[in-house]
mmCIF file of C-alpha atoms in Angstrom:
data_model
loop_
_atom_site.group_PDB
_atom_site.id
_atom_site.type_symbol
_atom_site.label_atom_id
_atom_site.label_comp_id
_atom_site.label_asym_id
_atom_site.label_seq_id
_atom_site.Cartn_x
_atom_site.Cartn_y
_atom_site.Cartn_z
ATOM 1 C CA UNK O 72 100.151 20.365 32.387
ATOM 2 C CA UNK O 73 99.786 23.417 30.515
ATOM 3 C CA UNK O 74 102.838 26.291 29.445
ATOM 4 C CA UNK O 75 102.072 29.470 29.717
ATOM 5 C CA UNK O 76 104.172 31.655 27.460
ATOM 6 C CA UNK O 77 104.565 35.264 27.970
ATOM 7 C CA UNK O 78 107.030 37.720 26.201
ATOM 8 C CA UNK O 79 106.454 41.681 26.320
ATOM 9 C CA UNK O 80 103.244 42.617 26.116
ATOM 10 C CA UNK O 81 102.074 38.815 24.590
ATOM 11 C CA UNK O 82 100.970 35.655 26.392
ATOM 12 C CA UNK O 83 99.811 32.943 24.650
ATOM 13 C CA UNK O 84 99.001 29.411 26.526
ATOM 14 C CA UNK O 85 99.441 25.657 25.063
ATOM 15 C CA UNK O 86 96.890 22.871 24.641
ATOM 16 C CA UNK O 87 96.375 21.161 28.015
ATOM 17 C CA UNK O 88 98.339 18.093 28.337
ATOM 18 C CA UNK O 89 96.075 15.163 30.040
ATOM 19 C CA UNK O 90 97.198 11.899 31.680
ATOM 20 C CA UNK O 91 100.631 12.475 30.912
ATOM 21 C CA UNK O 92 103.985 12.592 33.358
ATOM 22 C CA UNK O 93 105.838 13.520 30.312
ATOM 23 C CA UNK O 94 103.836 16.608 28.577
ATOM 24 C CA UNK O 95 104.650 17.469 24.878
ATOM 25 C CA UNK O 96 103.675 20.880 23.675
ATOM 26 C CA UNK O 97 105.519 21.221 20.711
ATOM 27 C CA UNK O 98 104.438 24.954 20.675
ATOM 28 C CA UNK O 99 105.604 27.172 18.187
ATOM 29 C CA UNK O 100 104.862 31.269 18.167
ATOM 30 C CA UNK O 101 106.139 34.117 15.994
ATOM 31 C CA UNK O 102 105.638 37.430 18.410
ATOM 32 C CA UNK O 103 105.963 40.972 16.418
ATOM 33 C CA UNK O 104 108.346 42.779 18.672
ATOM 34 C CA UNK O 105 109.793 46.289 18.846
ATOM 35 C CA UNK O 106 112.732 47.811 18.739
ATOM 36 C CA UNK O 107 113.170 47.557 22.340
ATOM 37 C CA UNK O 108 113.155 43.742 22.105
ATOM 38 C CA UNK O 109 116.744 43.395 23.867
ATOM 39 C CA UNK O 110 115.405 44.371 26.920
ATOM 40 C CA UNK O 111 112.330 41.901 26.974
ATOM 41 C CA UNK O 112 112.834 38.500 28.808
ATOM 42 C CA UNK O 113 110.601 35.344 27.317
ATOM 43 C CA UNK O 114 108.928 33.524 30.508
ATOM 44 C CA UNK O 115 107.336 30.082 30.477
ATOM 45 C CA UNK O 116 105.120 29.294 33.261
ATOM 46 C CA UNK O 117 104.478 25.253 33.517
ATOM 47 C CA UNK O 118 101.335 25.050 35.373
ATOM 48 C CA UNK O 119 100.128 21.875 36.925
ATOM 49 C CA UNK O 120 96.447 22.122 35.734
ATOM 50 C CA UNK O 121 94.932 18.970 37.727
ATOM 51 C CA UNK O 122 96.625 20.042 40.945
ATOM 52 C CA UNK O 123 96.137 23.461 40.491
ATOM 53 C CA UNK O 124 99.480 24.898 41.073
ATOM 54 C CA UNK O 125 102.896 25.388 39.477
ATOM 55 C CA UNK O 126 105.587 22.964 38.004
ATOM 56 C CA UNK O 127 107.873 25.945 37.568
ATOM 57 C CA UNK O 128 108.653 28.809 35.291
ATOM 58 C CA UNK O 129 111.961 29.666 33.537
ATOM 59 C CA UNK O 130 112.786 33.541 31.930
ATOM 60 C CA UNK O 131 115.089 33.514 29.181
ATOM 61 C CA UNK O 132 116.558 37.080 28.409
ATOM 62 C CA UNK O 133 115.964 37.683 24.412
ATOM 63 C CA UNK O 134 119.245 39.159 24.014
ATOM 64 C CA UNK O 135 120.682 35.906 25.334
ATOM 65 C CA UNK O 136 119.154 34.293 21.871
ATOM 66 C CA UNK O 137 120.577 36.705 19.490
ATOM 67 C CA UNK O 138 122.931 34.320 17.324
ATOM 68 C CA UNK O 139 122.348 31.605 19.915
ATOM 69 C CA UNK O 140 119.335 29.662 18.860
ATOM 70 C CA UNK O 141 118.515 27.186 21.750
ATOM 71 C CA UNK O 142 117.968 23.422 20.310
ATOM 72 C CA UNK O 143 116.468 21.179 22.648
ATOM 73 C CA UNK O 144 118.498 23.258 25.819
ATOM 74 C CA UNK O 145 117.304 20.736 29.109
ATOM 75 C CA UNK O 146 116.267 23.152 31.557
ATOM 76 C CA UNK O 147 115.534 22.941 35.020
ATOM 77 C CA UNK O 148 111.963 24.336 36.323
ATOM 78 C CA UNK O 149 111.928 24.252 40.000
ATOM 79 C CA UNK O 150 115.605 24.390 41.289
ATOM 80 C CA UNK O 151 114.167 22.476 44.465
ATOM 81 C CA UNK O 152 112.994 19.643 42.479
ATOM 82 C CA UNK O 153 115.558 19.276 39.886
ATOM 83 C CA UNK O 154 113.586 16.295 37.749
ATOM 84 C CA UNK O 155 111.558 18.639 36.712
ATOM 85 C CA UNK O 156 112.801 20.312 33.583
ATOM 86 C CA UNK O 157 111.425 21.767 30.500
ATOM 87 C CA UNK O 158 112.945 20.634 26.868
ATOM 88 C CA UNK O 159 113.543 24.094 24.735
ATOM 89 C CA UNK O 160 114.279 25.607 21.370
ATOM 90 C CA UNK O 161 114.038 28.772 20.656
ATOM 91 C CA UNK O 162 115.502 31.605 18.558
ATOM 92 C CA UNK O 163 114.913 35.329 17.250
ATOM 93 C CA UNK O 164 114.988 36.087 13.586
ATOM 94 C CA UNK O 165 114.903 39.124 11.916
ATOM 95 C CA UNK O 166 112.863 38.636 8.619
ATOM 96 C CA UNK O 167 113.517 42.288 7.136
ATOM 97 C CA UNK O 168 117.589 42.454 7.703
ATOM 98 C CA UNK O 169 119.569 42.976 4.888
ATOM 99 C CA UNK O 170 120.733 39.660 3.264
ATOM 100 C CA UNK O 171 123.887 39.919 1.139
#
């Protein structure tokens, strides 16, 4: 298998997972986003890359993460085959806010 991972105008795919009914991507990204980034939604596309077609895809809004980091959040794929599900963390940061 193989996550594609697409926010606004970014996409950035994983390594190919072979031989594997469990895949592990362990992918980490840091995407430069503007000011408009409430209205973005973060998509990953699990693609099926022996068979040739999808696991599933799930879009997260990015205003859904703000102050609610996702740690390992099961989620379901493909909500006619509910084994298959997708293990996620994510969160937004904001490296030039004011700290006091």
């Amino acid at each position: 298998p193989q996550a594609i991972i697409t926010v606004a105008n970014y996409t950035k795919e994983t390594q190919i997972s072979k031989n594997t009914q469990q895949a592990s991507f362990n992918h980490g990204e840091i995407f430069m986003l503007q000011s408009n980034w409430k209205s973005q939604i973060l998509v990953i596309d699990v693609q099926d890359t022996e068979k040739g077609k999808p696991f599933g895809k799930v879009q997260i809004p990015l205003s859904s993460l703000e102050g609610k980091d996702k740690l390992q959040d099961l989620i379901g794929l493909n909500p006619g085959q509910p084994s298959i599900t997708l293990t996620l963390s994510a969160s937004i940061r904001f490296p030039f806010a004011n700290r006091n």
